[in-house]
Amino acid sequence: MHFISDGSATVCPEIMDAIAAANRGHVFGYGEDPWTQRLDGVFGGFFGKPVRVFPVSTGTAANCLALATATPPWGAVFAHDEAHILRDECSAPEFFTSGARIVALPGRDAKLTAETVSAALEANPVSVHSIQPAAVSITQATERGTVYRPAEIEALSRIARARDLVLHMDGARFANALVSLGCEPADITWRAGVDVLSFGATKNGALTAEAVVFFREELVREFELRRKRAGHLLAKSRYISAQLLAYVETGVWRRNAERANRLAGHIAAAAQPWLLHPVEANQVFMRLGEPGKRALRDQGFVFYDWGAADSGIARFVAAWDQDEQDVRKLVQALQRLATTASGPR
Amino acid sequence: MHFISDGSATVCPEIMDAIAAANRGHVFGYGEDPWTQRLDGVFGGFFGKPVRVFPVSTGTAANCLALATATPPWGAVFAHDEAHILRDECSAPEFFTSGARIVALPGRDAKLTAETVSAALEANPVSVHSIQPAAVSITQATERGTVYRPAEIEALSRIARARDLVLHMDGARFANALVSLGCEPADITWRAGVDVLSFGATKNGALTAEAVVFFREELVREFELRRKRAGHLLAKSRYISAQLLAYVETGVWRRNAERANRLAGHIAAAAQPWLLHPVEANQVFMRLGEPGKRALRDQGFVFYDWGAADSGIARFVAAWDQDEQDVRKLVQALQRLATTASGPR
Amino acid sequence: MHFISDGSATVCPEIMDAIAAANRGHVFGYGEDPWTQRLDGVFGGFFGKPVRVFPVSTGTAANCLALATATPPWGAVFAHDEAHILRDECSAPEFFTSGARIVALPGRDAKLTAETVSAALEANPVSVHSIQPAAVSITQATERGTVYRPAEIEALSRIARARDLVLHMDGARFANALVSLGCEPADITWRAGVDVLSFGATKNGALTAEAVVFFREELVREFELRRKRAGHLLAKSRYISAQLLAYVETGVWRRNAERANRLAGHIAAAAQPWLLHPVEANQVFMRLGEPGKRALRDQGFVFYDWGAADSGIARFVAAWDQDEQDVRKLVQALQRLATTASGPR
Amino acid sequence: MHFISDGSATVCPEIMDAIAAANRGHVFGYGEDPWTQRLDGVFGGFFGKPVRVFPVSTGTAANCLALATATPPWGAVFAHDEAHILRDECSAPEFFTSGARIVALPGRDAKLTAETVSAALEANPVSVHSIQPAAVSITQATERGTVYRPAEIEALSRIARARDLVLHMDGARFANALVSLGCEPADITWRAGVDVLSFGATKNGALTAEAVVFFREELVREFELRRKRAGHLLAKSRYISAQLLAYVETGVWRRNAERANRLAGHIAAAAQPWLLHPVEANQVFMRLGEPGKRALRDQGFVFYDWGAADSGIARFVAAWDQDEQDVRKLVQALQRLATTASGPR
């Protein structure tokens, strides 16, 4: 019973069908195919604004290519200390940016606040001796399963704009945040001041399809050269673009995310005594303690240890295709756990 | 009638089936899935030697990650002036290697010779002021549709070994070379002294699947960190590994390449007056002149201009799924062209 | 009356003489001159151990070249949040290391403790997704004018060694620390577990002369290629090596540092009410408040604002050649300030 | 009797005096000192045009920082195959530019021609797959001791300008070229279309002083951040700026270069049978053959072997301070050699 990651999930049928449908005839490659050519239009409709969309095959590539357009090699990107770009991408951001620095900032529930960013900017005067503030990066939904409200994003974007910083959003679980908030895509992106978005589909039912979405044309600059140079321009680009089109056009983004969030909600309800954060998307963090974790593992549940070896923290992720039966069993196991000595600590 | 590139082709049914078959259940990601775990074994069987295999999604990534393990940032990689790594990958090799240099060498039919490499090595004494020779990179089949014989590779590898250089092979069209030579995979790789191979499947019927194959374990080093850091470690790695397994295990590598080469042979026979190189794989280069090219384009043939704007050179590629009818029409068009005033120049 | 920095000071006569004495006849360049050839021996004597010494012209170069030998591009260097390599070298460490990360850690008096480093190492499990711990870097004397005791360094080195991390020391003010502690050079370097030292002479009376000193031969690796490639191998290397030799051999390192520390002590005594840290070398940090700073500036004192714009913190540095009269005037001004309303806050 | 390099020479008295004169009082560092602040004005007078001047301590740094402002990481710099930036700076240009490519072009007497550059630009169509042409770099005087005439530079600059490429000049021996041509500094720089110049003083009598001179303000961009980040911003910048000021203001640039060129002329006259190139500055290249080289070495002459181990080519450099007696002896030795069996080949 795998609750290890939504990256462990399968591909949903609509996307498999789209790949099969694209598998006909010779077409120009490297983004010159009809599928890729449609991306800007379809995503423009989704976001309610003209956008530029570039498909890539991993979230790491999406994030790092986005950041590389947002910061010079001597720039600083302000991000939460738990940000995926800091914790889980080796030194990919530094690689793609030719050496920019991610400045780690604290914040409850893995969220940056305008105050924290502001204080970090004030703390060090900028000169030729310092790094040059260049961007702010936030994750939506966050690495701890919480979501930023539109007003929170706006507050951050005001800070960013005042200092001429780019505001980047890592949207590996963008759909989960969107359905959680029940708002329009625009409300948590360009309308709230986001300049560039890493739009993730892989975790939510695609085979391997992410996109960098620019809300400000002037930021695109040499993006295409950067992507090519990082080996992320696919010859057979149609197969990735077809996934993204199906993801947006058929509405599976919504259906899949709603299901995942709903199941996470069930888990959260049963995990109340151990919850570390509000469960606002499809991830549930619990401080189970080592005995609690052991008890669940003994019953066949597979999940991720979080943080230091002895933190006692477990992460459970509900994927779009999570087995309902498995969730039920997990809920029951948690309920049993709550009533035993190996319960909360 | 597309003869523009084998990168424009579709995915063959066996590989589509393999992707579908892999689409079941949750599995660990990032290469920990059962498909990826089988790669070393299956490729070891294919090559007749224990190997280490790492899947990536583009040929650029395969080449550049391979080179990055083969040269320090201050190293030199000797390659043919027409090498894909020099001409067609933006500055990706420099990016992945943190600034190593590709030294462009001349050579007939897009092939390096032991003599040329040897002369280049002798020309500049090595010191702290110079770049440090680190690797030799050859392409099999070459960018001009020719192939290296085992003895040619061996001669190069003797030079490389004597100077402690890594021998890299860009095998974007490896299967086409293999069926052309009718030899064993081992004969043109490790047995001939190749240390690391970029193994391409995408152009020959895969969706998007390439692999870096190490024949010397000690070269692997930090490959996995380099791959992660370049955004080329896929969460849903099973879907790319399943392609590679099907490609090798079902034998479609052979069937697809044989068909492509055979059709290229038909085209070559009709293009005799204009041929620039022996046609040994699935690419045909003709010096048609601008009028000749125009004549063919007027009849609906789509192909690539090669070299300078006024070179008059055209490249026709026969893909694994090339329409037999299209090939027949091209052959007839070439035959007509040969009998008219707009013929050879 | 400049108390802005020891980098604003002049060159001491002994070093000017050494440069003049070296200015005779043609010699081989790029480190092949007799002066540079003597460095290993002379520094070996100074440290009481065979060492390898490489001169460079700036502290930034010394630090970053040292770090580049200590960490791969995917590595992490643990340093104090106030470390010069984090605050004052633009993104030079990232540049030289091709993208390694400096992890900022807290600590009193700008000092790392074994506990802090240990906790940081435990906090994040190491995998292909994470950065790879590679080095610890400390500054001696620190950026806040304090010094590490031998036992403190040893404690850090035990942590480093246990995890196979390199221990680097930024010794831009190494002589000031040394005379402050009254110990042997070995006691705060190799004997305490330091692997590589940035040895500064510029701030303490040289024209422009720093050195990277390796206490473990195996770390030297491609240092010379890295230095050349960064433009830090001087053709006329004799003039920098002559400075370093004079600095060590004539004992001006000690005389200059003792004088600077002594004068800083006088200032510290008068600044007691505002002192932020123990004054253990030649830097004095005071929380004067803006009115206090203004009062001193009005009397002609030049000094550095530290931290955020409204921090009220001032830094006074006593250089080797600080005018005794100026120091007296500063002491008197501070005494006056202590007795007025614009005093401590 | 050292003819190995002008980098082996001493520092001329006027420059030593300037350093001594600058050694008084505390001044702001990092380029804020009065000497550095005068550079723009003094060099503006020298070149007859407002310029921006940035001192650095090595020619490698000057060249590579200049190139880094002229090309993006995905750009190409066209240079002669013998260019110092290709042959003698390890992979420094790639390092500073984060991976741009130097394209090696042939040309008589180590000189690029407009035709060669033009042909190279035409040979490869530019697309997202290719490197992006960004700059042309020439060396004045060249690595083979020849000089570009103003008209030759203009022809190159027309090509460059038409393609929006930056024209860079490596002027490690700029003064030698200038006195050889007897023209104004402007004639071979901005008036002929040069955009940025690496201005060398070290080889011609300075201690260690080079400068990057921008003739177009808009190219300066983040130069200062790049310099800091590469460790080439000196705290005690006054001592390098004082050298540059003395070099230009006292006219030693001319006196020293005239003497070096004159002595090289004497050597060239005696080396007539073996000369490989016109001797237009202070370097003399001879194809002496191994026996000839041995004969000279047996008489105590120290010089550089050029090219491949068995090339038989020797380089003799006349430095600004070359001993007149040594030159006379070399002339006599060459004359003797010319009359013996071990003569020309």
PDB file of C-alpha atoms in Angstrom, chain D residues 40-135:
ATOM      1  CA  ASP D  40      38.947  56.741 -16.961  1.00  0.00           C
ATOM      2  CA  GLY D  41      40.160  60.271 -17.483  1.00  0.00           C
ATOM      3  CA  VAL D  42      43.768  59.435 -18.215  1.00  0.00           C
ATOM      4  CA  PHE D  43      42.942  56.604 -20.577  1.00  0.00           C
ATOM      5  CA  GLY D  44      40.276  58.764 -22.193  1.00  0.00           C
ATOM      6  CA  GLY D  45      43.018  61.230 -23.013  1.00  0.00           C
ATOM      7  CA  PHE D  46      45.280  58.475 -24.303  1.00  0.00           C
ATOM      8  CA  PHE D  47      42.631  57.109 -26.632  1.00  0.00           C
ATOM      9  CA  GLY D  48      41.046  60.428 -27.575  1.00  0.00           C
ATOM     10  CA  LYS D  49      37.587  59.308 -26.519  1.00  0.00           C
ATOM     11  CA  PRO D  50      35.703  58.752 -23.273  1.00  0.00           C
ATOM     12  CA  VAL D  51      36.384  55.222 -22.101  1.00  0.00           C
ATOM     13  CA  ARG D  52      35.733  53.019 -19.072  1.00  0.00           C
ATOM     14  CA  VAL D  53      38.820  51.365 -17.607  1.00  0.00           C
ATOM     15  CA  PHE D  54      38.992  48.506 -15.142  1.00  0.00           C
ATOM     16  CA  PRO D  55      42.319  47.320 -13.756  1.00  0.00           C
ATOM     17  CA  VAL D  56      43.053  43.646 -13.179  1.00  0.00           C
ATOM     18  CA  SER D  57      46.225  41.806 -12.369  1.00  0.00           C
ATOM     19  CA  THR D  58      46.590  39.326 -15.227  1.00  0.00           C
ATOM     20  CA  GLY D  59      46.127  39.234 -18.960  1.00  0.00           C
ATOM     21  CA  THR D  60      44.056  36.089 -18.634  1.00  0.00           C
ATOM     22  CA  ALA D  61      41.639  37.942 -16.390  1.00  0.00           C
ATOM     23  CA  ALA D  62      41.530  40.942 -18.717  1.00  0.00           C
ATOM     24  CA  ASN D  63      40.808  38.798 -21.764  1.00  0.00           C
ATOM     25  CA  CYS D  64      38.294  36.543 -20.115  1.00  0.00           C
ATOM     26  CA  LEU D  65      36.378  39.264 -18.323  1.00  0.00           C
ATOM     27  CA  ALA D  66      36.213  41.211 -21.567  1.00  0.00           C
ATOM     28  CA  LEU D  67      34.941  38.156 -23.414  1.00  0.00           C
ATOM     29  CA  ALA D  68      32.421  37.356 -20.698  1.00  0.00           C
ATOM     30  CA  THR D  69      30.799  40.731 -21.255  1.00  0.00           C
ATOM     31  CA  ALA D  70      30.803  40.135 -24.995  1.00  0.00           C
ATOM     32  CA  THR D  71      29.199  36.715 -25.246  1.00  0.00           C
ATOM     33  CA  PRO D  72      26.439  34.776 -23.521  1.00  0.00           C
ATOM     34  CA  PRO D  73      27.230  31.242 -22.348  1.00  0.00           C
ATOM     35  CA  TRP D  74      25.759  29.938 -25.598  1.00  0.00           C
ATOM     36  CA  GLY D  75      27.786  32.259 -27.790  1.00  0.00           C
ATOM     37  CA  ALA D  76      30.729  31.759 -30.115  1.00  0.00           C
ATOM     38  CA  VAL D  77      33.883  33.854 -30.183  1.00  0.00           C
ATOM     39  CA  PHE D  78      35.821  33.670 -33.437  1.00  0.00           C
ATOM     40  CA  ALA D  79      39.561  33.761 -32.972  1.00  0.00           C
ATOM     41  CA  HIS D  80      42.734  32.682 -34.681  1.00  0.00           C
ATOM     42  CA  ASP D  81      43.772  29.129 -34.026  1.00  0.00           C
ATOM     43  CA  GLU D  82      46.958  30.405 -32.375  1.00  0.00           C
ATOM     44  CA  ALA D  83      45.154  32.916 -30.192  1.00  0.00           C
ATOM     45  CA  HIS D  84      46.422  33.102 -26.648  1.00  0.00           C
ATOM     46  CA  ILE D  85      42.835  32.653 -25.444  1.00  0.00           C
ATOM     47  CA  LEU D  86      42.788  29.280 -27.206  1.00  0.00           C
ATOM     48  CA  ARG D  87      46.288  28.033 -26.599  1.00  0.00           C
ATOM     49  CA  ASP D  88      47.595  29.521 -23.402  1.00  0.00           C
ATOM     50  CA  GLU D  89      44.873  30.166 -20.903  1.00  0.00           C
ATOM     51  CA  CYS D  90      43.842  26.632 -19.983  1.00  0.00           C
ATOM     52  CA  SER D  91      40.044  26.799 -20.307  1.00  0.00           C
ATOM     53  CA  ALA D  92      39.765  30.221 -18.717  1.00  0.00           C
ATOM     54  CA  PRO D  93      37.590  31.743 -21.448  1.00  0.00           C
ATOM     55  CA  GLU D  94      35.099  28.920 -21.057  1.00  0.00           C
ATOM     56  CA  PHE D  95      35.200  29.361 -17.290  1.00  0.00           C
ATOM     57  CA  PHE D  96      34.582  33.089 -17.259  1.00  0.00           C
ATOM     58  CA  THR D  97      31.907  32.951 -19.958  1.00  0.00           C
ATOM     59  CA  SER D  98      30.148  29.971 -18.313  1.00  0.00           C
ATOM     60  CA  GLY D  99      30.735  27.862 -21.390  1.00  0.00           C
ATOM     61  CA  ALA D 100      30.928  29.972 -24.521  1.00  0.00           C
ATOM     62  CA  ARG D 101      32.923  28.493 -27.376  1.00  0.00           C
ATOM     63  CA  ILE D 102      36.062  29.847 -29.001  1.00  0.00           C
ATOM     64  CA  VAL D 103      35.946  28.898 -32.667  1.00  0.00           C
ATOM     65  CA  ALA D 104      39.454  28.387 -34.033  1.00  0.00           C
ATOM     66  CA  LEU D 105      40.068  29.848 -37.487  1.00  0.00           C
ATOM     67  CA  PRO D 106      43.167  29.622 -39.677  1.00  0.00           C
ATOM     68  CA  GLY D 107      45.108  32.583 -41.061  1.00  0.00           C
ATOM     69  CA  ARG D 108      48.652  33.556 -42.144  1.00  0.00           C
ATOM     70  CA  ASP D 109      50.952  35.112 -39.607  1.00  0.00           C
ATOM     71  CA  ALA D 110      48.481  34.407 -36.814  1.00  0.00           C
ATOM     72  CA  LYS D 111      46.049  36.946 -38.226  1.00  0.00           C
ATOM     73  CA  LEU D 112      42.359  36.652 -38.885  1.00  0.00           C
ATOM     74  CA  THR D 113      41.041  38.048 -42.135  1.00  0.00           C
ATOM     75  CA  ALA D 114      37.604  39.384 -42.883  1.00  0.00           C
ATOM     76  CA  GLU D 115      37.220  36.611 -45.455  1.00  0.00           C
ATOM     77  CA  THR D 116      37.922  33.811 -43.014  1.00  0.00           C
ATOM     78  CA  VAL D 117      35.559  35.154 -40.397  1.00  0.00           C
ATOM     79  CA  SER D 118      32.910  35.753 -42.999  1.00  0.00           C
ATOM     80  CA  ALA D 119      33.190  32.220 -44.329  1.00  0.00           C
ATOM     81  CA  ALA D 120      32.963  30.774 -40.830  1.00  0.00           C
ATOM     82  CA  LEU D 121      29.820  32.759 -40.181  1.00  0.00           C
ATOM     83  CA  GLU D 122      28.237  31.593 -43.406  1.00  0.00           C
ATOM     84  CA  ALA D 123      29.166  27.941 -42.938  1.00  0.00           C
ATOM     85  CA  ASN D 124      26.635  27.209 -40.206  1.00  0.00           C
ATOM     86  CA  PRO D 125      23.088  28.470 -40.175  1.00  0.00           C
ATOM     87  CA  VAL D 126      22.126  29.849 -36.793  1.00  0.00           C
ATOM     88  CA  SER D 127      19.228  28.234 -34.947  1.00  0.00           C
ATOM     89  CA  VAL D 128      18.327  27.095 -31.461  1.00  0.00           C
ATOM     90  CA  HIS D 129      20.491  24.037 -32.143  1.00  0.00           C
ATOM     91  CA  SER D 130      23.644  25.976 -32.911  1.00  0.00           C
ATOM     92  CA  ILE D 131      25.921  28.183 -30.913  1.00  0.00           C
ATOM     93  CA  GLN D 132      25.157  31.860 -31.372  1.00  0.00           C
ATOM     94  CA  PRO D 133      27.863  34.012 -32.946  1.00  0.00           C
ATOM     95  CA  ALA D 134      28.729  36.701 -30.412  1.00  0.00           C
ATOM     96  CA  ALA D 135      32.218  38.106 -30.817  1.00  0.00           C
TER      97      ALA D 135
END
